[in-house]
mmCIF file of C-alpha atoms and ligand atoms in Angstrom:
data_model
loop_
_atom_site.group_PDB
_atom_site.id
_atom_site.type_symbol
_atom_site.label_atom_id
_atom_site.label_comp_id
_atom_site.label_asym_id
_atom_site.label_seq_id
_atom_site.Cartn_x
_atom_site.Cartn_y
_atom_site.Cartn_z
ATOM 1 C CA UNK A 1 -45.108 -18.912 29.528
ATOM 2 C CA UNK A 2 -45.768 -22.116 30.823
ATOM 3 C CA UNK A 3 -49.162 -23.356 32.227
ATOM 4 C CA UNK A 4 -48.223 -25.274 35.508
ATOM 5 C CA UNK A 5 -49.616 -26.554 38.441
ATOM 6 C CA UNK A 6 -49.260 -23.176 40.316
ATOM 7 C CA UNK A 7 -50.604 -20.978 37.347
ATOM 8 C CA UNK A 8 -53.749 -18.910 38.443
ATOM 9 C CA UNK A 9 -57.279 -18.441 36.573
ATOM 10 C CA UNK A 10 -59.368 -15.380 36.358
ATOM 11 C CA UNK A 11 -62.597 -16.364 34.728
ATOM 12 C CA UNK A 12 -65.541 -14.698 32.561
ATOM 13 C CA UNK A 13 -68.989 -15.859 33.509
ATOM 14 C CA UNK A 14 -71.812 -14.896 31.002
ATOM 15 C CA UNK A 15 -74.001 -16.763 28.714
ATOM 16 C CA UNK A 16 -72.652 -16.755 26.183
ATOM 17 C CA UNK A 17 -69.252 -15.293 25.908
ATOM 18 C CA UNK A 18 -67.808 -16.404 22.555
ATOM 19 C CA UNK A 19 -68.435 -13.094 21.573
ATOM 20 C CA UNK A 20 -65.870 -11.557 24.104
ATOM 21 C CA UNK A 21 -63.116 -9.398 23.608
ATOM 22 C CA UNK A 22 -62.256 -9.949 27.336
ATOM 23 C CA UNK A 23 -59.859 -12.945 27.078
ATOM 24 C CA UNK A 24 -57.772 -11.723 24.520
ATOM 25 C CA UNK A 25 -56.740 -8.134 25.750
ATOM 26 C CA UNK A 26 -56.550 -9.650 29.718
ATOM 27 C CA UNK A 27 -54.708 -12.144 28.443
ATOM 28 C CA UNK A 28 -52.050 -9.821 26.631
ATOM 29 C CA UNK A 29 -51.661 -7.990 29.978
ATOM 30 C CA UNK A 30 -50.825 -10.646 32.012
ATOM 31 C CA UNK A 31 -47.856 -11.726 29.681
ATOM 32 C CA UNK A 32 -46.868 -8.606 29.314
ATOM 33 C CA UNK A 33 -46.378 -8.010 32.924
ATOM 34 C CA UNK A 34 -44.776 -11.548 33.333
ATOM 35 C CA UNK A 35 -47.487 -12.623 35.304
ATOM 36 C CA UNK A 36 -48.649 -16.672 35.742
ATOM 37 C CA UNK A 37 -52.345 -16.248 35.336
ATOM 38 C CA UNK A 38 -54.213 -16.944 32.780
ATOM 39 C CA UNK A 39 -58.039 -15.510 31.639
ATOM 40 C CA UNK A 40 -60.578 -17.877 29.999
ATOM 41 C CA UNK A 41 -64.492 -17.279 28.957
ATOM 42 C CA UNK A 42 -67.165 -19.452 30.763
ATOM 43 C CA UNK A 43 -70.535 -20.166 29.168
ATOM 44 C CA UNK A 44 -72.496 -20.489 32.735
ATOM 45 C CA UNK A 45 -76.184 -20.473 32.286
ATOM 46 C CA UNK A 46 -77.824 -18.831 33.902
ATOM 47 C CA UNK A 47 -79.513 -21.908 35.892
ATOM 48 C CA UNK A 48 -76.133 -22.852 37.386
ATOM 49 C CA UNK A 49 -74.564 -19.831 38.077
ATOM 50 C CA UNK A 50 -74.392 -20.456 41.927
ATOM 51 C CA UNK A 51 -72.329 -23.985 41.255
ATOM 52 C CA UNK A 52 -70.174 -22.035 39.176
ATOM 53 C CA UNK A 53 -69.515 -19.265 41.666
ATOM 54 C CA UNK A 54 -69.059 -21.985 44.050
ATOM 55 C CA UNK A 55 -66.643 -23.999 41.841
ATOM 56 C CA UNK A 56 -64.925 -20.792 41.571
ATOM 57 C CA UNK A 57 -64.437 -20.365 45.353
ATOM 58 C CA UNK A 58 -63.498 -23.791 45.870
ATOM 59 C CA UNK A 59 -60.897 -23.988 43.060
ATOM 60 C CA UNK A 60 -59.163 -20.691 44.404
ATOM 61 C CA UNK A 61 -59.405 -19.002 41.296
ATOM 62 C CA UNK A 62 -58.117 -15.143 41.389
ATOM 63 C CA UNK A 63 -60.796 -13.819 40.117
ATOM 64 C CA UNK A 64 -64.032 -13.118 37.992
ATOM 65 C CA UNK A 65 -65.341 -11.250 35.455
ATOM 66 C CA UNK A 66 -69.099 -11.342 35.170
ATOM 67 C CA UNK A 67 -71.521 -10.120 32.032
ATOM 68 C CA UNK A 68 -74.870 -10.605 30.470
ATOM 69 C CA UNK A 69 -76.829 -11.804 31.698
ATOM 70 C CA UNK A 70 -75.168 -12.087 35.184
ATOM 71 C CA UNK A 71 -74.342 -8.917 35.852
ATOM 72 C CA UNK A 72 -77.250 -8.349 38.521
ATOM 73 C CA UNK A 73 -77.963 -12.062 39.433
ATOM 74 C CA UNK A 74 -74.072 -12.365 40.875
ATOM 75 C CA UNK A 75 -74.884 -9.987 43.711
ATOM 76 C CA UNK A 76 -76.771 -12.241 46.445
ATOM 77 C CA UNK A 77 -73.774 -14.865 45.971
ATOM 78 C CA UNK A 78 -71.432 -12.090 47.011
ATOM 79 C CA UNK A 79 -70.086 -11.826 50.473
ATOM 80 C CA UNK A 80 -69.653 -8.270 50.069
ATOM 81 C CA UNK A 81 -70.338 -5.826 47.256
ATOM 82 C CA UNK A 82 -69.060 -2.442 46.796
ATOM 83 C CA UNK A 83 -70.755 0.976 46.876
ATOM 84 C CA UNK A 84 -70.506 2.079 43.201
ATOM 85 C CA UNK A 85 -71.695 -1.636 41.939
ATOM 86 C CA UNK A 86 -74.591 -1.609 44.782
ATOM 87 C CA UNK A 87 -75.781 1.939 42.728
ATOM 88 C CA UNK A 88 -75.412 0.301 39.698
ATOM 89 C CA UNK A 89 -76.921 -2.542 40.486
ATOM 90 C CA UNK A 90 -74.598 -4.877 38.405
ATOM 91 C CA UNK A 91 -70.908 -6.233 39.327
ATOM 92 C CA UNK A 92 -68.713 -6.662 36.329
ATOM 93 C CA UNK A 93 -65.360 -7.824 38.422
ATOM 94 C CA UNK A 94 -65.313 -10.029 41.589
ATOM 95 C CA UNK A 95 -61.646 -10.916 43.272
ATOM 96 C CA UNK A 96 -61.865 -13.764 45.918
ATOM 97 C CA UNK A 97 -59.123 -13.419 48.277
ATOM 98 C CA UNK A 98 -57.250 -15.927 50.306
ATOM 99 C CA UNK A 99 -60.097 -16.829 52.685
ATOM 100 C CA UNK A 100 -62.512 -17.336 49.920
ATOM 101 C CA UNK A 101 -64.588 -14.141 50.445
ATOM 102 C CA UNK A 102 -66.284 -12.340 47.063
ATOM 103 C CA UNK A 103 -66.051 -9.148 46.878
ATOM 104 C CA UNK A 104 -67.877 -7.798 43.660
ATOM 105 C CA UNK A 105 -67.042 -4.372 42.191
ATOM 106 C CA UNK A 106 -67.889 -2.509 38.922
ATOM 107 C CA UNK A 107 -65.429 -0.579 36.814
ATOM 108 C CA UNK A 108 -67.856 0.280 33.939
ATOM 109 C CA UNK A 109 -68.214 4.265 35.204
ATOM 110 C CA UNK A 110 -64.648 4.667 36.070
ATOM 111 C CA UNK A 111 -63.485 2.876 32.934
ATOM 112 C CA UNK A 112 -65.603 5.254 30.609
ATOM 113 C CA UNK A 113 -64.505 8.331 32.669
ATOM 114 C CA UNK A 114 -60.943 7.321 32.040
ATOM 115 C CA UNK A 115 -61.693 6.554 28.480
ATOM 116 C CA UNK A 116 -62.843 10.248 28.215
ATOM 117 C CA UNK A 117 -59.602 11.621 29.989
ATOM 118 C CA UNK A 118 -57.531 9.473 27.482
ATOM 119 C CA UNK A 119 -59.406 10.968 24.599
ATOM 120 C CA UNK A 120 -58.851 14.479 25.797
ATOM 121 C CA UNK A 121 -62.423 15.186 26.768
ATOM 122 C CA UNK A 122 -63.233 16.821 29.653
ATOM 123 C CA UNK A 123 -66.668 16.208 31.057
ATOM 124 C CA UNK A 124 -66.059 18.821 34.163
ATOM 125 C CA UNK A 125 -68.697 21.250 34.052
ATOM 126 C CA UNK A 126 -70.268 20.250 30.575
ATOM 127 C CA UNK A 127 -73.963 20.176 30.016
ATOM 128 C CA UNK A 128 -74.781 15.976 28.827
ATOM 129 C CA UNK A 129 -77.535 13.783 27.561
ATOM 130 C CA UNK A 130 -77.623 10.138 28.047
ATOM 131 C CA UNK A 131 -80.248 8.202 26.040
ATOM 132 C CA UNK A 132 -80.896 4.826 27.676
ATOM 133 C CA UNK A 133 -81.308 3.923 31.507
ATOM 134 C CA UNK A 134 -80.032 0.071 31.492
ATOM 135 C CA UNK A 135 -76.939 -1.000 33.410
ATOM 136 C CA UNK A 136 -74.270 0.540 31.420
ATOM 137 C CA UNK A 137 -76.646 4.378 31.496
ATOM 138 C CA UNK A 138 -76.346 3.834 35.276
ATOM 139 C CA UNK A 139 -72.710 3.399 35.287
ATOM 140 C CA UNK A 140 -71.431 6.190 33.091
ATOM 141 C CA UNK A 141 -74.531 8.749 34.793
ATOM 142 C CA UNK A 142 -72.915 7.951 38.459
ATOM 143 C CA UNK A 143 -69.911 8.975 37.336
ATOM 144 C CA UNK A 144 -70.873 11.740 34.834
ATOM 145 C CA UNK A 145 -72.942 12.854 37.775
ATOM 146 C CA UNK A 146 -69.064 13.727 39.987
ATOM 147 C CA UNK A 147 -67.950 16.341 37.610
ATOM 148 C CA UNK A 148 -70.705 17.652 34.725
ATOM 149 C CA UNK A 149 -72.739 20.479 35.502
ATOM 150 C CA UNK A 150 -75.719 18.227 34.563
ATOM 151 C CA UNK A 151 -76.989 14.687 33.307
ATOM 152 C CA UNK A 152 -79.735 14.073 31.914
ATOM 153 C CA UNK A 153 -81.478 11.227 30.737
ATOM 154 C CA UNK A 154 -83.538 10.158 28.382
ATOM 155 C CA UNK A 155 -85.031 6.632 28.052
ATOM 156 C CA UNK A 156 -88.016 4.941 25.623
ATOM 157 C CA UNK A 157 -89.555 3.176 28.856
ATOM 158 C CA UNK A 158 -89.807 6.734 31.012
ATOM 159 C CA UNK A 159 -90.217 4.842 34.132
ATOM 160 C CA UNK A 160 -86.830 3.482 34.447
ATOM 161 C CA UNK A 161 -85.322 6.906 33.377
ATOM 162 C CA UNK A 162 -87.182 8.209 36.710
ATOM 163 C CA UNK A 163 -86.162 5.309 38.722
ATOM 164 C CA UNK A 164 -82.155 5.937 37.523
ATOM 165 C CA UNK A 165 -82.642 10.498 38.311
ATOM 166 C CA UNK A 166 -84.159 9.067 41.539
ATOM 167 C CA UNK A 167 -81.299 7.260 42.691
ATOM 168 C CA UNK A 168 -78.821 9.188 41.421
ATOM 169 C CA UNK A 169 -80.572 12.220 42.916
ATOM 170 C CA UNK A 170 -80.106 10.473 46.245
ATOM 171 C CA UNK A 171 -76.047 11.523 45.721
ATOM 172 C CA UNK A 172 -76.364 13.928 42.938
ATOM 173 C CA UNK A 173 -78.452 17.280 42.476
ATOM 174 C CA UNK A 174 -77.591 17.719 38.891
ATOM 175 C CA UNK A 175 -79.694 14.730 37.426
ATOM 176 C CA UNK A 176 -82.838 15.078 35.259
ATOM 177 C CA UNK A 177 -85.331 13.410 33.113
ATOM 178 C CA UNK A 178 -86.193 14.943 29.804
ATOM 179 C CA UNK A 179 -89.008 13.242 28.003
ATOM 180 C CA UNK A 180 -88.712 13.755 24.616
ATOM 181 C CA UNK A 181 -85.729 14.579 22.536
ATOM 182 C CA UNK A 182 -86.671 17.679 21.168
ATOM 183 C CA UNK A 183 -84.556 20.022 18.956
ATOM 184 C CA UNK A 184 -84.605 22.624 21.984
ATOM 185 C CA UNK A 185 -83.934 19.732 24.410
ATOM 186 C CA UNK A 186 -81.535 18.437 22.629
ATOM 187 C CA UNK A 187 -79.536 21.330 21.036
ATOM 188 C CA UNK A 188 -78.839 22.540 25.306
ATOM 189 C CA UNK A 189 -76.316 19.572 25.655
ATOM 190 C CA UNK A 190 -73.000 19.818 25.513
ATOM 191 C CA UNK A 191 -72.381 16.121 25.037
ATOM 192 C CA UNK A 192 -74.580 13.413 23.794
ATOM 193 C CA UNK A 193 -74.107 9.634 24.551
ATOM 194 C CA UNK A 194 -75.875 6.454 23.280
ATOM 195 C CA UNK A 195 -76.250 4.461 26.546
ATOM 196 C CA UNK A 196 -79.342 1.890 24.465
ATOM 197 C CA UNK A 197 -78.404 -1.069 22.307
ATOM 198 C CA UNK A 198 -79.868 1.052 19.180
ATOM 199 C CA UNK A 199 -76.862 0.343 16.722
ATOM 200 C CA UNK A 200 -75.674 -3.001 17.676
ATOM 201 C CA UNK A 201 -78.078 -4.757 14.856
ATOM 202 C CA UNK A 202 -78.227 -4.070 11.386
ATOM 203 C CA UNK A 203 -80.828 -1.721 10.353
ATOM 204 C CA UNK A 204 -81.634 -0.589 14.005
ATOM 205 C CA UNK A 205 -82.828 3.067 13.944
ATOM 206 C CA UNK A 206 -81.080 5.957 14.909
ATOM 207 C CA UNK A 207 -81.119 6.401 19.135
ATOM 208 C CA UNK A 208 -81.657 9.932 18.214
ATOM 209 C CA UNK A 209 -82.207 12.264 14.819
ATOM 210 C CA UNK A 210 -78.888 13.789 13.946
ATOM 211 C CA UNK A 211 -81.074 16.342 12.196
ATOM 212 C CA UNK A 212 -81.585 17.849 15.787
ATOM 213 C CA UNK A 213 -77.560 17.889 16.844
ATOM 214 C CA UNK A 214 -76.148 21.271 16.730
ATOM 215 C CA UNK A 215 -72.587 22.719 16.128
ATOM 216 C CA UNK A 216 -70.158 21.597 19.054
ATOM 217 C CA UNK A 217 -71.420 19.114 20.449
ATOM 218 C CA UNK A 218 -69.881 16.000 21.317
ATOM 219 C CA UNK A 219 -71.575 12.402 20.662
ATOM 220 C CA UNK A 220 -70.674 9.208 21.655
ATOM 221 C CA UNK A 221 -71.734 5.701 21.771
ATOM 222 C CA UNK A 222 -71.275 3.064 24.194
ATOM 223 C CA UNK A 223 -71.106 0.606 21.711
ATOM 224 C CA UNK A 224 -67.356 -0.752 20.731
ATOM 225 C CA UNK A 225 -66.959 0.717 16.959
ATOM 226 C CA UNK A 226 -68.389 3.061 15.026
ATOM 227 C CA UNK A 227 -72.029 2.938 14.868
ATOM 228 C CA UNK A 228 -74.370 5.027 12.183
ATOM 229 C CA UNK A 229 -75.215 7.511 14.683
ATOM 230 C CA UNK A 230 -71.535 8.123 15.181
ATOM 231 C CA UNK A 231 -71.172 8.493 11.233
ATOM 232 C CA UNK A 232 -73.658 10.532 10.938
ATOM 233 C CA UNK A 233 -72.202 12.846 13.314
ATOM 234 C CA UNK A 234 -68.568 12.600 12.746
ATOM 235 C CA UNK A 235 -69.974 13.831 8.970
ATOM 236 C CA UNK A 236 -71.392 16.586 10.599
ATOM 237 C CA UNK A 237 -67.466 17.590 11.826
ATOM 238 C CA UNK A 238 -68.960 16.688 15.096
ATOM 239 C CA UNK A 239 -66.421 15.071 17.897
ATOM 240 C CA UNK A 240 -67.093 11.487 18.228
ATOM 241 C CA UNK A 241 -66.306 8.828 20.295
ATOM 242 C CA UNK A 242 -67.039 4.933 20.596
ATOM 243 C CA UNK A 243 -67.506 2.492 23.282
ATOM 244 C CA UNK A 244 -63.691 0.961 22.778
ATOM 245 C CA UNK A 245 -62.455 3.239 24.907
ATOM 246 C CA UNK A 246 -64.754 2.348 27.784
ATOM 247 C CA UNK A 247 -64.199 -1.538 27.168
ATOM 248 C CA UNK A 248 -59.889 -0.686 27.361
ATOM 249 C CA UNK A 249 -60.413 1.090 30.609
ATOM 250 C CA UNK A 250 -62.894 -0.809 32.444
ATOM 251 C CA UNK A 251 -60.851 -3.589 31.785
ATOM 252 C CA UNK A 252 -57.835 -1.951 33.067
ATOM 253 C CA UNK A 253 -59.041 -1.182 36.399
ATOM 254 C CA UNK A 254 -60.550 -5.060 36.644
ATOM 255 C CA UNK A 255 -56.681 -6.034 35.932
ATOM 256 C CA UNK A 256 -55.584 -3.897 38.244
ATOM 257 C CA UNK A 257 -57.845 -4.840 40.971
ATOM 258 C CA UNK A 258 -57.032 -8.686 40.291
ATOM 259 C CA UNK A 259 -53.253 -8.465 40.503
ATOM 260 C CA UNK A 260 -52.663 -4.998 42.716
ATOM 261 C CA UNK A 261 -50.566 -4.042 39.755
ATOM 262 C CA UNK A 262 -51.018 -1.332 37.189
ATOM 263 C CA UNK A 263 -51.405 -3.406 33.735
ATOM 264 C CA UNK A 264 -49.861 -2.075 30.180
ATOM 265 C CA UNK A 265 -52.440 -0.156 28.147
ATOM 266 C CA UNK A 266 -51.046 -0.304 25.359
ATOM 267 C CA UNK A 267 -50.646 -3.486 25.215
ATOM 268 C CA UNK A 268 -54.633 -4.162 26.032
ATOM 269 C CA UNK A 269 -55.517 -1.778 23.523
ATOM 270 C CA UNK A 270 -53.351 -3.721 20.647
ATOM 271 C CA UNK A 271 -55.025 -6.959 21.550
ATOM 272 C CA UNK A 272 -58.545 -5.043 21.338
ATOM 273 C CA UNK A 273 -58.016 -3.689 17.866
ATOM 274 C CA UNK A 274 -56.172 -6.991 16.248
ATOM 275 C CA UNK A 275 -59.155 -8.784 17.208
ATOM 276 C CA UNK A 276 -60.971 -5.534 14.834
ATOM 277 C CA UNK A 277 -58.632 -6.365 12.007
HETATM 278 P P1 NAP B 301 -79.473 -2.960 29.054
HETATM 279 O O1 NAP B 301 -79.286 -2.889 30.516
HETATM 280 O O2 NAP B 301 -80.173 -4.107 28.437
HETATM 281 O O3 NAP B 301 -80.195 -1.595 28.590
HETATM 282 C C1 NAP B 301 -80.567 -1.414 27.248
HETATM 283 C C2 NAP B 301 -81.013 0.028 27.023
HETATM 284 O O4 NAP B 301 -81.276 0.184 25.623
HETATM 285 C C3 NAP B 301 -82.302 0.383 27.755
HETATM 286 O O5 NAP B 301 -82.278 1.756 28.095
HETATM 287 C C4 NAP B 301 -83.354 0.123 26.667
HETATM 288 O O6 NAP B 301 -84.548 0.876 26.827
HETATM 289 C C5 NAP B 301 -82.633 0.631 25.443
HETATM 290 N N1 NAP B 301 -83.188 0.047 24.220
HETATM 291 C C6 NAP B 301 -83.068 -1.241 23.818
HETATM 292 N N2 NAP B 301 -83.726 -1.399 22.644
HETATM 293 C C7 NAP B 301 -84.266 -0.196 22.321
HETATM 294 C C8 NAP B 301 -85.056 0.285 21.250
HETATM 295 N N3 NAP B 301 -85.434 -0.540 20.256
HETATM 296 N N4 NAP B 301 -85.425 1.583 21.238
HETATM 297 C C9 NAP B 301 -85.026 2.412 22.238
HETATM 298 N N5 NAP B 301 -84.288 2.020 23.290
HETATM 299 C C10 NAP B 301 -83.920 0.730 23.325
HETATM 300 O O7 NAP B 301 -78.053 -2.911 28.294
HETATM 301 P P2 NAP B 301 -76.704 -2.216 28.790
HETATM 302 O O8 NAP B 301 -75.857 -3.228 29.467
HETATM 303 O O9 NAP B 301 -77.035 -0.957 29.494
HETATM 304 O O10 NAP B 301 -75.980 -1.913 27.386
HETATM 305 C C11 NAP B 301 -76.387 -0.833 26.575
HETATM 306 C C12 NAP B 301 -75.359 -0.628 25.467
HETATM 307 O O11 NAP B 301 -74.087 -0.293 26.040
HETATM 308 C C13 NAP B 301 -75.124 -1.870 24.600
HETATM 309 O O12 NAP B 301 -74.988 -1.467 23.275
HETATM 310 C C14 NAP B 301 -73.815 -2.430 25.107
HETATM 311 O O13 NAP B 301 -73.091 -3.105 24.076
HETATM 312 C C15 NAP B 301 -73.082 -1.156 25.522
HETATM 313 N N6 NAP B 301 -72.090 -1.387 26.584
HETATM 314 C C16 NAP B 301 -70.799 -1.013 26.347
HETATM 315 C C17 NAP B 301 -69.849 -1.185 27.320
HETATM 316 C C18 NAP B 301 -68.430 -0.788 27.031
HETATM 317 O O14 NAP B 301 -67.527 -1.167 27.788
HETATM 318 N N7 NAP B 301 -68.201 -0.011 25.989
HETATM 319 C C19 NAP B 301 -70.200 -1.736 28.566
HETATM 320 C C20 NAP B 301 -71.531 -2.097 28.788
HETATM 321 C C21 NAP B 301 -72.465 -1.920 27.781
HETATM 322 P P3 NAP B 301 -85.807 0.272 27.642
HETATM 323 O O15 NAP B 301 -85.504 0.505 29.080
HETATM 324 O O16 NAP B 301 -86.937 1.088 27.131
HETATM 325 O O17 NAP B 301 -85.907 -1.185 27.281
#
C-alpha cells in the first residue's frame, strides 16, 4: 500500500529502539487488515520526551507505543491514564483521539495472560513464584493475582518485593513475599517465572538454581527466546515457556486498542519469528 497524504502513524518512543521487534509485527498487521497506517520506532531521549509527546499530539498521530526508559516518565504528560497502568506504574500504549486527549494504557498483564491461554496453560487456581519486582513483575503479578490461588514474589532488593505484595495486597489477598528461594520454598510452586533481566546477557547467572525445581512444575521466562534457565529446565522434561508469547499478545491488544479492530495473530506472530530466523 501506498503512503499518502491521509496515511496515519502510530509511533514507538524509547531510547533506543533499534532493537525493537515492535515495528515489524505491527506493521504486518496493519497490511494484513488493509489498513492505511503505518508503525515506525522513535529514538526520543529521554530529555525531550515532552516535545515529542507534544509533536505527537499536534501531528494527529493515532497512536503510541512507549518503552524503556519511558515507560513511567510518560504518565504526568497523560491526560488520563488507566487503572491497570496506574498499578503498574508504567504505560506501554497511548491512543490520542480526535480532540487530542492521551489516554495511556498497559497491555503487558493481559498480553502474558493471553499468551498463557494460547499455550494451553491454565494459571486458575495454581500455586506461582515470580522472581523479580520491576515493571514487567508488576504487570504479570496483577494479573496472575485474578485467577491463581497465590503469587508470590521474590526479588534481590527485598524492599521493592514488599512495596509490589503491598500494592497488590490493596486488590489481592493471595500475594506474598518469600525471601529466599529455598528448596522447600521453592519446590511449593506450581509455576515459576523469571520476571528479572537475569538471562538477557551472556554469562548472567541463573535467576534461580534448577537444582531446587521439582517434578511438574512449570517455568517460564519473560524474556523473548529461550534463555539457560529455560534449558535447563526444559532438560529436566519440565514445561517451559518464553517471553514471545507475552510480546505477540501484548502487542495484540495495543493493535486492537489503536484501530477498534481485532488484528491477525498469525500474521504478528510470523513477523516476530522471521525477524528470529
Ligand atoms: P526492570 O523494571 O528494570 O526490573 C528488572 C528486575 O530484574 C528487577 O526485579 C531487578 O531486581 C532484577 N534484576 C536485574 N539484575 C539483576 C541481578 N543481577 N540479579 C538479580 N536480579 C536482577 O525491568 P522489566 O521491565 O521488569 O523487565 C524484566 C525482564 O522482563 C527483562 O528481561 C525484559 O526483557 C522482560 N520483559 C519482557 C516483556 C515481554 O513482552 N515478553 C515485556 C517487558 C519486559 P532489583 O529490583 O533488585 O534491581
Amino acid at each position: 500500500m501506498e503512503i499518502n497524504a491521509s496515511t496515519g502513524l502510530v509511533a514507538l518512543f524509547g531510547y533506543p529502539t533499534g532493537h525493537s521487534l515492535s515495528p515489524a509485527m505491527h506493521n504486518a498487521a496493519f497490511r494484513t487488515m488493509g489498513l492505511d497506517l503505518r508503525y515506525l520506532a522513535f529514538d526520543v531521549h529521554p530529555g525531550e520526551l515532552r516535545d515529542a509527546v507534544i509533536g505527537a499530539r499536534a501531528m494527529g498521530f493515532v497512536g503510541l507505543n512507549v518503552t524503556v526508559p519511558h515507560k513511567e516518565t510518560i504518565m504526568p504528560m497523560l491526560n488520563e491514564v488507566r487503572p491497570e497502568a496506574a498499578f503498574i506504574g508504567a504505560v506501554n500504549t497511548v491512543t490520542i483521539n480526535e480532540r487530542g486527549k492521551l489516554i495511556g494504557h498497559n497491555t503487558d498483564g493481559r498480553g502474558f495472560m493471553k499468551s498463557l491461554e494460547a499455550e494451553g496453560i491454565d494459571a486458575a487456581g495454581k500455586k506461582v513464584l515470580v522472581i523479580g519486582s520491576g515493571g514487567a513483575s508488576r504487570a504479570i503479578c496483577a494479573s496472575l493475582c485474578e485467577c491463581a490461588a497465590e503469587v508470590a514474589v521474590y526479588n534481590r532488593t527485598a524492599d521493592k518485593a514488599a512495596r509490589l505484595v503491598m500494592d497488590l495486597g490493596i486488590n489481592f489477598k493471595n500475594a506474598v513475599q518469600i525471601e529466599s528461594l529455598n528448596a522447600e520454598a521453592v519446590r511449593g510452586y506450581d509455576m515459576v517465572i523469571n520476571a528479572t533481566s537475569l538471562g538477557l546477557d551472556d554469562g548472567d547467572p541463573l535467576p534461580i538454581d534448577t537444582g531446587l525445581l521439582r517434578a511438574g512444575q512449570i517455568v517460564g521466562d519473560l524474556i523473548y527466546r529461550s534463555t539457560p534457565l529455560l534449558q535447563k529446565a526444559g532438560g529436566m522434561g519440565l514445561c517451559t515457556f518464553n517471553g514471545m508469547g507475552m510480546l505477540l499478545w501484548q502487542g495484540v491488544l495495543s493493535s486492537e486498542i489503536w484501530t477498534g479492530q481485532m488484528p491477525p495473530v498469525e500474521a504478528m506472530r510470523e513477523a516476530l519469528l522471521k525477524r528470529f530466523q
